[in-house]
């Protein structure tokens, strides 16, 4: 006979895959007829526009565009011009755990852009990029919380509450931003737009009722050429506020919000040399984790019958720690000649990593520092790749979920040996430990225990190391309440060697 078990339903999302894909795209491009011949390439900056991410059975479909803006110095001139190259990309990685019901969270990043001049009218563009892919599958866990009608068969059961950090919400939202923006005061009129750089940050994300409210700002950095041929940069700040459905039973928790661009357009607005029409298309990806309390049937036995118990594993995740810490990257980009005006400063984030060092956890972030400035014979670009580290003391072998962002725009100043760049980075981390516990999943009632004529009604037994009152009762086929009454106990706390009177049924 199988005992009926009462079950609790817990809805959550399981991480079924987590992988990092790295790819490289290469293309030869002819300089457009409207552009002058290239004398030297100054810089190449890439923007990854992820336009499609779909889970399939056993794989993912990812595609989009890599848009590269090339800054160059024309032949025989001391100014600079630009041209744009678009490289389509698509990936179909095999991910056996994925199904069409899954949801993908993807973090795109350009790792490197190399532009080689083949001749004054042709360039070779090579772009390295990275896609961090995490697949979530909806699931319902149904652990047993108690056995029904067990008392009729002498069944004793111990219930417990498991506390686990679960992913309770995974959602995404696509939204657009369209506006006409004007250069800030103090900037000259724009003769031509050389380059547009777009960044988007989320400054707040919290659950209110059944809604997830998130807000932040998009920042466009424009590199422009003025009427006199001089180059300058300007930042345009565009705040946003969005609402996303968070389910009927959502509560405040650990919210992870990532945004990426699917399209960026910035064009001059009519005849006004200071106004631009901006259109941004973004996708927000939200993952909400919180501690869930699950009532479970921890153990059971019968004083009258043999029991056969089949167990199954139940996943439990514990939060070991979380936080955010700031690190300052300060580096000198060396140059042998004299330097003049600084036109633009960038910090381009690359790979994020971590390693163990003794008992400490070391978080790392690759950063490419780039300074565009005036040299002795025209504009020059200085660049340097560095690795910024952050130490988490006593974090041991447990890997962390890590995100790194640029806290404020980088700054640069001219020194005697080049340009010194300073950029603050914010490391956000969360350490989670995964384990499984074995829970009763199916209980079958066996034969009735045979009474032994010579079996004493009461025995004297010493408590062994690590035993609880439940352990003693189960081992002796008694009950904790009967043991406490017979032994005159007022507390369930035991100590090794303690002598107990154990009543046993005849």
GROMACS .gro file of C-alpha atoms in nm:
model
  506
    1UNK     CA    1   0.000   0.000   0.000
    2UNK     CA    2   0.134   0.341  -0.099
    3UNK     CA    3   0.085   0.629   0.141
    4UNK     CA    4  -0.071   0.942  -0.004
    5UNK     CA    5   0.168   1.236   0.017
    6UNK     CA    6   0.058   1.598   0.023
    7UNK     CA    7   0.268   1.806  -0.213
    8UNK     CA    8   0.355   2.173  -0.249
    9UNK     CA    9   0.394   2.332  -0.595
   10UNK     CA   10   0.679   2.577  -0.642
   11UNK     CA   11   0.712   2.755  -0.976
   12UNK     CA   12   1.054   2.880  -1.073
   13UNK     CA   13   1.308   2.900  -1.355
   14UNK     CA   14   1.603   2.666  -1.383
   15UNK     CA   15   1.933   2.768  -1.541
   16UNK     CA   16   1.981   2.489  -1.795
   17UNK     CA   17   2.288   2.628  -1.971
   18UNK     CA   18   2.545   2.902  -1.929
   19UNK     CA   19   2.814   2.953  -2.190
   20UNK     CA   20   3.035   3.221  -2.344
   21UNK     CA   21   3.068   3.233  -2.722
   22UNK     CA   22   3.353   3.413  -2.896
   23UNK     CA   23   3.355   3.476  -3.267
   24UNK     CA   24   3.539   3.686  -3.525
   25UNK     CA   25   3.406   3.846  -3.840
   26UNK     CA   26   3.629   3.972  -4.123
   27UNK     CA   27   3.552   4.176  -4.433
   28UNK     CA   28   3.737   4.375  -4.700
   29UNK     CA   29   3.568   4.706  -4.772
   30UNK     CA   30   3.609   4.960  -5.050
   31UNK     CA   31   3.621   5.325  -4.943
   32UNK     CA   32   3.302   5.498  -5.068
   33UNK     CA   33   3.346   5.725  -5.368
   34UNK     CA   34   3.239   6.027  -5.166
   35UNK     CA   35   3.527   5.977  -4.920
   36UNK     CA   36   3.886   6.088  -4.985
   37UNK     CA   37   4.179   5.848  -5.001
   38UNK     CA   38   4.303   5.715  -4.667
   39UNK     CA   39   4.653   5.805  -4.556
   40UNK     CA   40   4.639   5.644  -4.209
   41UNK     CA   41   4.375   5.474  -3.997
   42UNK     CA   42   4.333   5.642  -3.659
   43UNK     CA   43   4.079   5.420  -3.484
   44UNK     CA   44   3.809   5.160  -3.535
   45UNK     CA   45   3.518   5.135  -3.293
   46UNK     CA   46   3.255   4.861  -3.308
   47UNK     CA   47   2.896   4.841  -3.192
   48UNK     CA   48   2.715   4.508  -3.166
   49UNK     CA   49   2.343   4.519  -3.240
   50UNK     CA   50   2.183   4.189  -3.136
   51UNK     CA   51   1.862   4.169  -3.334
   52UNK     CA   52   1.754   3.806  -3.292
   53UNK     CA   53   1.791   3.553  -3.010
   54UNK     CA   54   1.566   3.250  -3.021
   55UNK     CA   55   1.587   2.916  -2.837
   56UNK     CA   56   1.536   2.607  -3.048
   57UNK     CA   57   1.537   2.237  -2.964
   58UNK     CA   58   1.897   2.170  -2.864
   59UNK     CA   59   2.043   2.496  -2.996
   60UNK     CA   60   2.014   2.875  -3.002
   61UNK     CA   61   1.973   3.108  -3.300
   62UNK     CA   62   2.161   3.438  -3.259
   63UNK     CA   63   2.211   3.706  -3.521
   64UNK     CA   64   2.258   4.079  -3.569
   65UNK     CA   65   2.490   4.344  -3.703
   66UNK     CA   66   2.840   4.463  -3.620
   67UNK     CA   67   2.872   4.830  -3.711
   68UNK     CA   68   3.228   4.963  -3.722
   69UNK     CA   69   3.310   5.333  -3.747
   70UNK     CA   70   3.655   5.395  -3.892
   71UNK     CA   71   3.829   5.726  -3.818
   72UNK     CA   72   4.107   5.808  -4.059
   73UNK     CA   73   4.332   6.089  -4.174
   74UNK     CA   74   4.290   6.168  -4.546
   75UNK     CA   75   4.594   6.182  -4.767
   76UNK     CA   76   4.751   6.528  -4.769
   77UNK     CA   77   4.529   6.664  -4.487
   78UNK     CA   78   4.567   6.717  -4.113
   79UNK     CA   79   4.199   6.675  -4.027
   80UNK     CA   80   4.003   6.350  -3.991
   81UNK     CA   81   3.712   6.181  -4.166
   82UNK     CA   82   3.506   5.870  -4.095
   83UNK     CA   83   3.333   5.585  -4.274
   84UNK     CA   84   3.108   5.305  -4.149
   85UNK     CA   85   3.128   4.934  -4.223
   86UNK     CA   86   2.847   4.688  -4.142
   87UNK     CA   87   2.919   4.319  -4.089
   88UNK     CA   88   2.625   4.081  -4.036
   89UNK     CA   89   2.676   3.787  -3.803
   90UNK     CA   90   2.486   3.474  -3.704
   91UNK     CA   91   2.559   3.187  -3.467
   92UNK     CA   92   2.379   2.860  -3.399
   93UNK     CA   93   2.556   2.703  -3.099
   94UNK     CA   94   2.455   2.352  -2.995
   95UNK     CA   95   2.302   2.369  -2.647
   96UNK     CA   96   2.138   2.029  -2.581
   97UNK     CA   97   1.950   2.148  -2.271
   98UNK     CA   98   1.754   2.416  -2.458
   99UNK     CA   99   1.394   2.380  -2.571
  100UNK     CA  100   1.156   2.622  -2.739
  101UNK     CA  101   0.997   2.694  -2.399
  102UNK     CA  102   1.322   2.838  -2.267
  103UNK     CA  103   1.412   3.204  -2.247
  104UNK     CA  104   1.758   3.331  -2.340
  105UNK     CA  105   1.947   3.603  -2.161
  106UNK     CA  106   2.233   3.730  -2.378
  107UNK     CA  107   2.502   3.985  -2.295
  108UNK     CA  108   2.678   4.105  -2.615
  109UNK     CA  109   3.019   4.270  -2.617
  110UNK     CA  110   3.275   4.378  -2.878
  111UNK     CA  111   3.619   4.255  -2.774
  112UNK     CA  112   3.842   4.401  -3.044
  113UNK     CA  113   3.838   4.595  -3.369
  114UNK     CA  114   4.136   4.583  -3.607
  115UNK     CA  115   4.143   4.792  -3.924
  116UNK     CA  116   4.430   4.739  -4.169
  117UNK     CA  117   4.488   4.968  -4.464
  118UNK     CA  118   4.536   4.754  -4.779
  119UNK     CA  119   4.558   5.054  -5.013
  120UNK     CA  120   4.422   5.411  -5.007
  121UNK     CA  121   4.083   5.282  -5.128
  122UNK     CA  122   4.050   4.950  -4.943
  123UNK     CA  123   4.059   4.837  -4.579
  124UNK     CA  124   4.046   4.502  -4.402
  125UNK     CA  125   3.819   4.502  -4.096
  126UNK     CA  126   3.839   4.230  -3.830
  127UNK     CA  127   3.598   4.233  -3.533
  128UNK     CA  128   3.616   4.001  -3.234
  129UNK     CA  129   3.302   3.978  -3.023
  130UNK     CA  130   3.155   3.784  -2.733
  131UNK     CA  131   2.807   3.665  -2.642
  132UNK     CA  132   2.741   3.547  -2.287
  133UNK     CA  133   2.438   3.316  -2.313
  134UNK     CA  134   2.226   3.191  -2.025
  135UNK     CA  135   1.923   2.970  -2.086
  136UNK     CA  136   1.631   2.952  -1.841
  137UNK     CA  137   1.363   2.682  -1.844
  138UNK     CA  138   1.032   2.715  -1.657
  139UNK     CA  139   0.965   2.433  -1.414
  140UNK     CA  140   0.737   2.333  -1.129
  141UNK     CA  141   0.885   2.157  -0.825
  142UNK     CA  142   0.647   1.939  -0.622
  143UNK     CA  143   0.816   1.818  -0.302
  144UNK     CA  144   0.614   1.617  -0.048
  145UNK     CA  145   0.525   1.820   0.261
  146UNK     CA  146   0.351   1.549   0.470
  147UNK     CA  147   0.198   1.200   0.461
  148UNK     CA  148  -0.181   1.186   0.484
  149UNK     CA  149  -0.352   0.948   0.732
  150UNK     CA  150  -0.017   0.822   0.854
  151UNK     CA  151  -0.119   0.811   1.220
  152UNK     CA  152  -0.349   0.514   1.149
  153UNK     CA  153  -0.038   0.308   1.071
  154UNK     CA  154   0.188   0.433   1.345
  155UNK     CA  155   0.368   0.666   1.105
  156UNK     CA  156   0.579   0.937   1.263
  157UNK     CA  157   0.688   1.219   1.036
  158UNK     CA  158   0.919   1.516   1.064
  159UNK     CA  159   0.852   1.822   0.853
  160UNK     CA  160   1.091   2.105   0.782
  161UNK     CA  161   1.117   2.428   0.586
  162UNK     CA  162   1.382   2.458   0.317
  163UNK     CA  163   1.500   2.807   0.231
  164UNK     CA  164   1.642   2.844  -0.117
  165UNK     CA  165   1.736   3.134  -0.345
  166UNK     CA  166   1.525   3.067  -0.655
  167UNK     CA  167   1.492   3.239  -0.988
  168UNK     CA  168   1.125   3.331  -0.969
  169UNK     CA  169   1.101   3.564  -1.268
  170UNK     CA  170   1.266   3.586  -1.608
  171UNK     CA  171   1.127   3.837  -1.854
  172UNK     CA  172   1.229   4.067  -2.136
  173UNK     CA  173   1.090   4.379  -2.295
  174UNK     CA  174   1.174   4.562  -2.615
  175UNK     CA  175   1.124   4.937  -2.616
  176UNK     CA  176   1.222   5.235  -2.829
  177UNK     CA  177   1.331   5.589  -2.757
  178UNK     CA  178   1.288   5.870  -3.008
  179UNK     CA  179   1.366   6.236  -2.951
  180UNK     CA  180   1.522   6.546  -3.098
  181UNK     CA  181   1.824   6.653  -2.896
  182UNK     CA  182   2.040   6.964  -2.908
  183UNK     CA  183   2.409   7.003  -2.835
  184UNK     CA  184   2.482   7.153  -2.493
  185UNK     CA  185   2.579   7.518  -2.467
  186UNK     CA  186   2.946   7.591  -2.522
  187UNK     CA  187   2.982   7.346  -2.811
  188UNK     CA  188   3.026   7.485  -3.164
  189UNK     CA  189   2.799   7.411  -3.457
  190UNK     CA  190   2.842   7.075  -3.628
  191UNK     CA  191   2.970   7.055  -3.983
  192UNK     CA  192   2.975   6.674  -3.988
  193UNK     CA  193   2.913   6.390  -3.744
  194UNK     CA  194   3.217   6.161  -3.731
  195UNK     CA  195   3.108   5.898  -3.480
  196UNK     CA  196   2.823   5.806  -3.243
  197UNK     CA  197   2.881   5.600  -2.930
  198UNK     CA  198   2.581   5.473  -2.732
  199UNK     CA  199   2.571   5.347  -2.372
  200UNK     CA  200   2.272   5.252  -2.158
  201UNK     CA  201   2.264   5.204  -1.783
  202UNK     CA  202   1.996   5.092  -1.537
  203UNK     CA  203   2.009   5.294  -1.215
  204UNK     CA  204   1.705   5.140  -1.042
  205UNK     CA  205   1.498   4.823  -1.075
  206UNK     CA  206   1.240   4.718  -0.816
  207UNK     CA  207   0.913   4.530  -0.788
  208UNK     CA  208   0.601   4.725  -0.701
  209UNK     CA  209   0.298   4.498  -0.672
  210UNK     CA  210   0.289   4.287  -0.986
  211UNK     CA  211   0.509   4.525  -1.186
  212UNK     CA  212   0.883   4.561  -1.226
  213UNK     CA  213   0.976   4.928  -1.259
  214UNK     CA  214   1.318   5.009  -1.399
  215UNK     CA  215   1.477   5.338  -1.495
  216UNK     CA  216   1.810   5.479  -1.604
  217UNK     CA  217   1.954   5.675  -1.890
  218UNK     CA  218   2.098   5.633  -2.236
  219UNK     CA  219   2.406   5.842  -2.315
  220UNK     CA  220   2.510   5.930  -2.668
  221UNK     CA  221   2.865   6.055  -2.715
  222UNK     CA  222   2.900   6.240  -3.044
  223UNK     CA  223   3.236   6.302  -3.206
  224UNK     CA  224   3.185   6.602  -3.433
  225UNK     CA  225   3.377   6.824  -3.672
  226UNK     CA  226   3.314   7.197  -3.644
  227UNK     CA  227   3.299   7.461  -3.919
  228UNK     CA  228   3.672   7.535  -3.878
  229UNK     CA  229   3.766   7.167  -3.910
  230UNK     CA  230   3.827   7.127  -3.538
  231UNK     CA  231   3.713   6.809  -3.365
  232UNK     CA  232   3.514   6.797  -3.040
  233UNK     CA  233   3.292   6.557  -2.847
  234UNK     CA  234   2.957   6.609  -2.674
  235UNK     CA  235   2.744   6.393  -2.445
  236UNK     CA  236   2.367   6.374  -2.480
  237UNK     CA  237   2.180   6.233  -2.178
  238UNK     CA  238   1.837   6.078  -2.232
  239UNK     CA  239   1.659   5.937  -1.922
  240UNK     CA  240   1.408   5.655  -1.955
  241UNK     CA  241   1.153   5.483  -1.730
  242UNK     CA  242   0.982   5.154  -1.814
  243UNK     CA  243   0.737   4.907  -1.658
  244UNK     CA  244   0.745   4.531  -1.705
  245UNK     CA  245   0.499   4.265  -1.587
  246UNK     CA  246   0.646   4.075  -1.290
  247UNK     CA  247   0.377   3.811  -1.231
  248UNK     CA  248   0.095   3.788  -0.979
  249UNK     CA  249   0.294   3.676  -0.674
  250UNK     CA  250   0.617   3.867  -0.718
  251UNK     CA  251   0.803   4.013  -0.422
  252UNK     CA  252   1.111   4.223  -0.378
  253UNK     CA  253   1.430   4.026  -0.433
  254UNK     CA  254   1.769   4.031  -0.604
  255UNK     CA  255   1.698   4.190  -0.942
  256UNK     CA  256   1.949   4.159  -1.226
  257UNK     CA  257   1.874   4.390  -1.520
  258UNK     CA  258   2.071   4.396  -1.847
  259UNK     CA  259   2.004   4.610  -2.154
  260UNK     CA  260   2.143   4.597  -2.504
  261UNK     CA  261   2.080   4.789  -2.826
  262UNK     CA  262   1.911   4.641  -3.129
  263UNK     CA  263   1.941   4.965  -3.330
  264UNK     CA  264   2.094   5.311  -3.293
  265UNK     CA  265   2.027   5.602  -3.528
  266UNK     CA  266   2.148   5.961  -3.492
  267UNK     CA  267   2.111   6.200  -3.787
  268UNK     CA  268   2.111   6.582  -3.822
  269UNK     CA  269   1.772   6.743  -3.775
  270UNK     CA  270   1.690   6.963  -4.076
  271UNK     CA  271   1.894   7.280  -4.120
  272UNK     CA  272   1.980   7.325  -3.752
  273UNK     CA  273   2.356   7.250  -3.716
  274UNK     CA  274   2.313   7.176  -3.344
  275UNK     CA  275   2.009   6.944  -3.345
  276UNK     CA  276   1.991   6.569  -3.404
  277UNK     CA  277   1.711   6.318  -3.442
  278UNK     CA  278   1.786   6.018  -3.220
  279UNK     CA  279   1.615   5.678  -3.238
  280UNK     CA  280   1.720   5.400  -3.004
  281UNK     CA  281   1.584   5.046  -2.991
  282UNK     CA  282   1.670   4.844  -2.681
  283UNK     CA  283   1.587   4.517  -2.515
  284UNK     CA  284   1.572   4.488  -2.136
  285UNK     CA  285   1.638   4.148  -1.976
  286UNK     CA  286   1.528   4.097  -1.615
  287UNK     CA  287   1.612   3.810  -1.378
  288UNK     CA  288   1.461   3.823  -1.028
  289UNK     CA  289   1.586   3.594  -0.751
  290UNK     CA  290   1.449   3.575  -0.399
  291UNK     CA  291   1.450   3.342  -0.101
  292UNK     CA  292   1.163   3.096  -0.114
  293UNK     CA  293   1.048   2.895   0.188
  294UNK     CA  294   0.933   2.544   0.093
  295UNK     CA  295   0.762   2.310   0.347
  296UNK     CA  296   0.897   1.957   0.300
  297UNK     CA  297   0.869   1.609   0.449
  298UNK     CA  298   1.216   1.563   0.592
  299UNK     CA  299   1.189   1.210   0.733
  300UNK     CA  300   0.937   0.947   0.846
  301UNK     CA  301   0.912   0.598   0.998
  302UNK     CA  302   0.646   0.370   1.144
  303UNK     CA  303   0.640   0.207   1.485
  304UNK     CA  304   0.398  -0.061   1.359
  305UNK     CA  305   0.487  -0.128   0.993
  306UNK     CA  306   0.786  -0.166   0.767
  307UNK     CA  307   0.824   0.135   0.534
  308UNK     CA  308   0.990   0.147   0.195
  309UNK     CA  309   1.088   0.503   0.104
  310UNK     CA  310   1.203   0.626  -0.238
  311UNK     CA  311   1.382   0.960  -0.232
  312UNK     CA  312   1.452   1.223  -0.495
  313UNK     CA  313   1.696   1.516  -0.497
  314UNK     CA  314   1.569   1.869  -0.437
  315UNK     CA  315   1.788   2.165  -0.545
  316UNK     CA  316   1.880   2.421  -0.280
  317UNK     CA  317   2.070   2.743  -0.348
  318UNK     CA  318   2.216   2.957  -0.071
  319UNK     CA  319   2.335   3.316  -0.091
  320UNK     CA  320   2.688   3.327   0.053
  321UNK     CA  321   2.737   3.697  -0.006
  322UNK     CA  322   2.688   3.986  -0.246
  323UNK     CA  323   2.809   4.339  -0.287
  324UNK     CA  324   2.946   4.607  -0.512
  325UNK     CA  325   3.291   4.761  -0.497
  326UNK     CA  326   3.477   5.027  -0.691
  327UNK     CA  327   3.819   5.003  -0.850
  328UNK     CA  328   4.009   5.286  -1.022
  329UNK     CA  329   4.208   5.213  -1.337
  330UNK     CA  330   4.481   5.471  -1.392
  331UNK     CA  331   4.727   5.420  -1.676
  332UNK     CA  332   4.967   5.629  -1.885
  333UNK     CA  333   4.936   5.577  -2.261
  334UNK     CA  334   5.286   5.654  -2.379
  335UNK     CA  335   5.371   5.865  -2.685
  336UNK     CA  336   5.712   5.987  -2.798
  337UNK     CA  337   5.605   6.319  -2.950
  338UNK     CA  338   5.429   6.625  -2.818
  339UNK     CA  339   5.054   6.605  -2.769
  340UNK     CA  340   4.796   6.880  -2.789
  341UNK     CA  341   4.419   6.892  -2.750
  342UNK     CA  342   4.232   6.580  -2.642
  343UNK     CA  343   3.933   6.510  -2.867
  344UNK     CA  344   3.788   6.193  -2.713
  345UNK     CA  345   3.853   5.943  -2.432
  346UNK     CA  346   3.711   5.590  -2.416
  347UNK     CA  347   3.721   5.285  -2.192
  348UNK     CA  348   3.607   4.973  -2.381
  349UNK     CA  349   3.522   4.674  -2.162
  350UNK     CA  350   3.644   4.331  -2.270
  351UNK     CA  351   3.638   3.991  -2.103
  352UNK     CA  352   3.528   3.947  -1.743
  353UNK     CA  353   3.692   3.667  -1.544
  354UNK     CA  354   3.766   3.529  -1.199
  355UNK     CA  355   4.013   3.298  -1.034
  356UNK     CA  356   4.102   3.162  -0.693
  357UNK     CA  357   4.414   3.283  -0.515
  358UNK     CA  358   4.463   3.110  -0.184
  359UNK     CA  359   4.137   3.160   0.006
  360UNK     CA  360   4.053   3.476  -0.188
  361UNK     CA  361   3.847   3.521  -0.503
  362UNK     CA  362   3.998   3.753  -0.767
  363UNK     CA  363   3.761   3.924  -1.011
  364UNK     CA  364   3.913   4.062  -1.331
  365UNK     CA  365   3.799   4.293  -1.607
  366UNK     CA  366   3.984   4.364  -1.933
  367UNK     CA  367   3.970   4.729  -2.041
  368UNK     CA  368   4.099   4.898  -2.355
  369UNK     CA  369   4.183   5.264  -2.292
  370UNK     CA  370   4.173   5.488  -2.600
  371UNK     CA  371   4.265   5.856  -2.635
  372UNK     CA  372   4.213   6.051  -2.957
  373UNK     CA  373   4.416   6.372  -2.952
  374UNK     CA  374   4.617   6.617  -3.157
  375UNK     CA  375   4.973   6.518  -3.244
  376UNK     CA  376   5.256   6.709  -3.404
  377UNK     CA  377   5.153   6.615  -3.759
  378UNK     CA  378   4.781   6.567  -3.716
  379UNK     CA  379   4.544   6.360  -3.502
  380UNK     CA  380   4.680   6.047  -3.330
  381UNK     CA  381   4.524   5.764  -3.132
  382UNK     CA  382   4.682   5.618  -2.819
  383UNK     CA  383   4.556   5.288  -2.683
  384UNK     CA  384   4.645   5.033  -2.418
  385UNK     CA  385   4.481   4.714  -2.289
  386UNK     CA  386   4.489   4.663  -1.913
  387UNK     CA  387   4.335   4.420  -1.666
  388UNK     CA  388   4.169   4.561  -1.356
  389UNK     CA  389   4.141   4.326  -1.056
  390UNK     CA  390   3.924   4.324  -0.746
  391UNK     CA  391   3.993   4.094  -0.452
  392UNK     CA  392   3.718   3.927  -0.247
  393UNK     CA  393   3.884   3.803   0.075
  394UNK     CA  394   3.795   3.458   0.210
  395UNK     CA  395   3.556   3.368  -0.074
  396UNK     CA  396   3.722   3.033  -0.143
  397UNK     CA  397   3.630   2.814  -0.438
  398UNK     CA  398   3.271   2.930  -0.492
  399UNK     CA  399   3.240   3.110  -0.830
  400UNK     CA  400   3.054   3.442  -0.834
  401UNK     CA  401   2.805   3.596  -1.071
  402UNK     CA  402   2.989   3.912  -1.177
  403UNK     CA  403   2.898   4.223  -1.374
  404UNK     CA  404   3.125   4.520  -1.429
  405UNK     CA  405   3.029   4.864  -1.552
  406UNK     CA  406   3.198   5.197  -1.604
  407UNK     CA  407   3.089   5.413  -1.313
  408UNK     CA  408   3.170   5.750  -1.472
  409UNK     CA  409   3.307   5.869  -1.803
  410UNK     CA  410   3.686   5.828  -1.823
  411UNK     CA  411   3.910   6.133  -1.806
  412UNK     CA  412   4.252   6.201  -1.957
  413UNK     CA  413   4.530   6.456  -1.916
  414UNK     CA  414   4.851   6.516  -2.109
  415UNK     CA  415   5.175   6.421  -1.933
  416UNK     CA  416   5.539   6.445  -2.030
  417UNK     CA  417   5.536   6.088  -2.168
  418UNK     CA  418   5.186   6.064  -2.315
  419UNK     CA  419   4.832   6.078  -2.179
  420UNK     CA  420   4.717   5.956  -1.838
  421UNK     CA  421   4.370   5.800  -1.835
  422UNK     CA  422   4.156   5.747  -1.525
  423UNK     CA  423   3.837   5.542  -1.524
  424UNK     CA  424   3.634   5.413  -1.225
  425UNK     CA  425   3.485   5.065  -1.254
  426UNK     CA  426   3.204   4.918  -1.045
  427UNK     CA  427   3.227   4.543  -0.970
  428UNK     CA  428   2.893   4.384  -0.874
  429UNK     CA  429   2.913   4.027  -0.745
  430UNK     CA  430   2.696   3.760  -0.594
  431UNK     CA  431   2.819   3.426  -0.454
  432UNK     CA  432   2.565   3.142  -0.471
  433UNK     CA  433   2.620   2.786  -0.349
  434UNK     CA  434   2.422   2.503  -0.509
  435UNK     CA  435   2.354   2.172  -0.335
  436UNK     CA  436   2.085   1.904  -0.328
  437UNK     CA  437   1.900   1.745  -0.040
  438UNK     CA  438   1.731   1.405  -0.051
  439UNK     CA  439   1.356   1.416   0.020
  440UNK     CA  440   1.098   1.139   0.050
  441UNK     CA  441   0.914   1.115  -0.279
  442UNK     CA  442   0.726   0.785  -0.252
  443UNK     CA  443   0.640   0.582   0.059
  444UNK     CA  444   0.506   0.224   0.055
  445UNK     CA  445   0.360   0.054   0.363
  446UNK     CA  446   0.506  -0.296   0.408
  447UNK     CA  447   0.439  -0.582   0.649
  448UNK     CA  448   0.333  -0.525   1.007
  449UNK     CA  449   0.618  -0.551   1.254
  450UNK     CA  450   0.603  -0.877   1.451
  451UNK     CA  451   0.585  -0.844   1.829
  452UNK     CA  452   0.869  -1.011   2.014
  453UNK     CA  453   0.764  -1.191   2.332
  454UNK     CA  454   1.101  -1.132   2.497
  455UNK     CA  455   1.123  -0.770   2.393
  456UNK     CA  456   1.134  -0.541   2.700
  457UNK     CA  457   0.878  -0.268   2.729
  458UNK     CA  458   1.142  -0.014   2.837
  459UNK     CA  459   1.513   0.000   2.761
  460UNK     CA  460   1.796   0.220   2.885
  461UNK     CA  461   2.006   0.372   2.608
  462UNK     CA  462   2.292   0.621   2.587
  463UNK     CA  463   2.280   0.909   2.338
  464UNK     CA  464   2.546   0.882   2.068
  465UNK     CA  465   2.743   1.176   1.926
  466UNK     CA  466   2.539   1.380   1.679
  467UNK     CA  467   2.207   1.212   1.761
  468UNK     CA  468   1.887   1.412   1.804
  469UNK     CA  469   1.576   1.307   1.991
  470UNK     CA  470   1.418   1.220   1.654
  471UNK     CA  471   1.715   0.995   1.567
  472UNK     CA  472   1.686   0.806   1.897
  473UNK     CA  473   1.308   0.760   1.861
  474UNK     CA  474   1.342   0.634   1.504
  475UNK     CA  475   1.621   0.392   1.590
  476UNK     CA  476   1.423   0.248   1.882
  477UNK     CA  477   1.081   0.255   1.709
  478UNK     CA  478   0.944   0.482   1.978
  479UNK     CA  479   0.822   0.843   1.977
  480UNK     CA  480   0.992   1.159   2.096
  481UNK     CA  481   0.703   1.253   2.326
  482UNK     CA  482   0.709   0.909   2.499
  483UNK     CA  483   1.086   0.931   2.546
  484UNK     CA  484   1.062   1.278   2.698
  485UNK     CA  485   0.788   1.169   2.938
  486UNK     CA  486   0.966   0.849   3.046
  487UNK     CA  487   1.302   1.022   3.086
  488UNK     CA  488   1.163   1.334   3.256
  489UNK     CA  489   1.299   1.565   2.986
  490UNK     CA  490   1.184   1.925   2.958
  491UNK     CA  491   1.387   2.001   2.643
  492UNK     CA  492   1.463   1.816   2.320
  493UNK     CA  493   1.831   1.906   2.344
  494UNK     CA  494   2.054   1.604   2.409
  495UNK     CA  495   2.422   1.555   2.482
  496UNK     CA  496   2.647   1.255   2.405
  497UNK     CA  497   2.638   0.988   2.678
  498UNK     CA  498   2.306   1.105   2.820
  499UNK     CA  499   2.103   0.806   2.944
  500UNK     CA  500   1.742   0.784   2.824
  501UNK     CA  501   1.451   0.556   2.914
  502UNK     CA  502   1.298   0.436   2.588
  503UNK     CA  503   0.939   0.303   2.603
  504UNK     CA  504   0.881   0.035   2.336
  505UNK     CA  505   0.545  -0.099   2.228
  506UNK     CA  506   0.467  -0.465   2.302
   0.00000   0.00000   0.00000
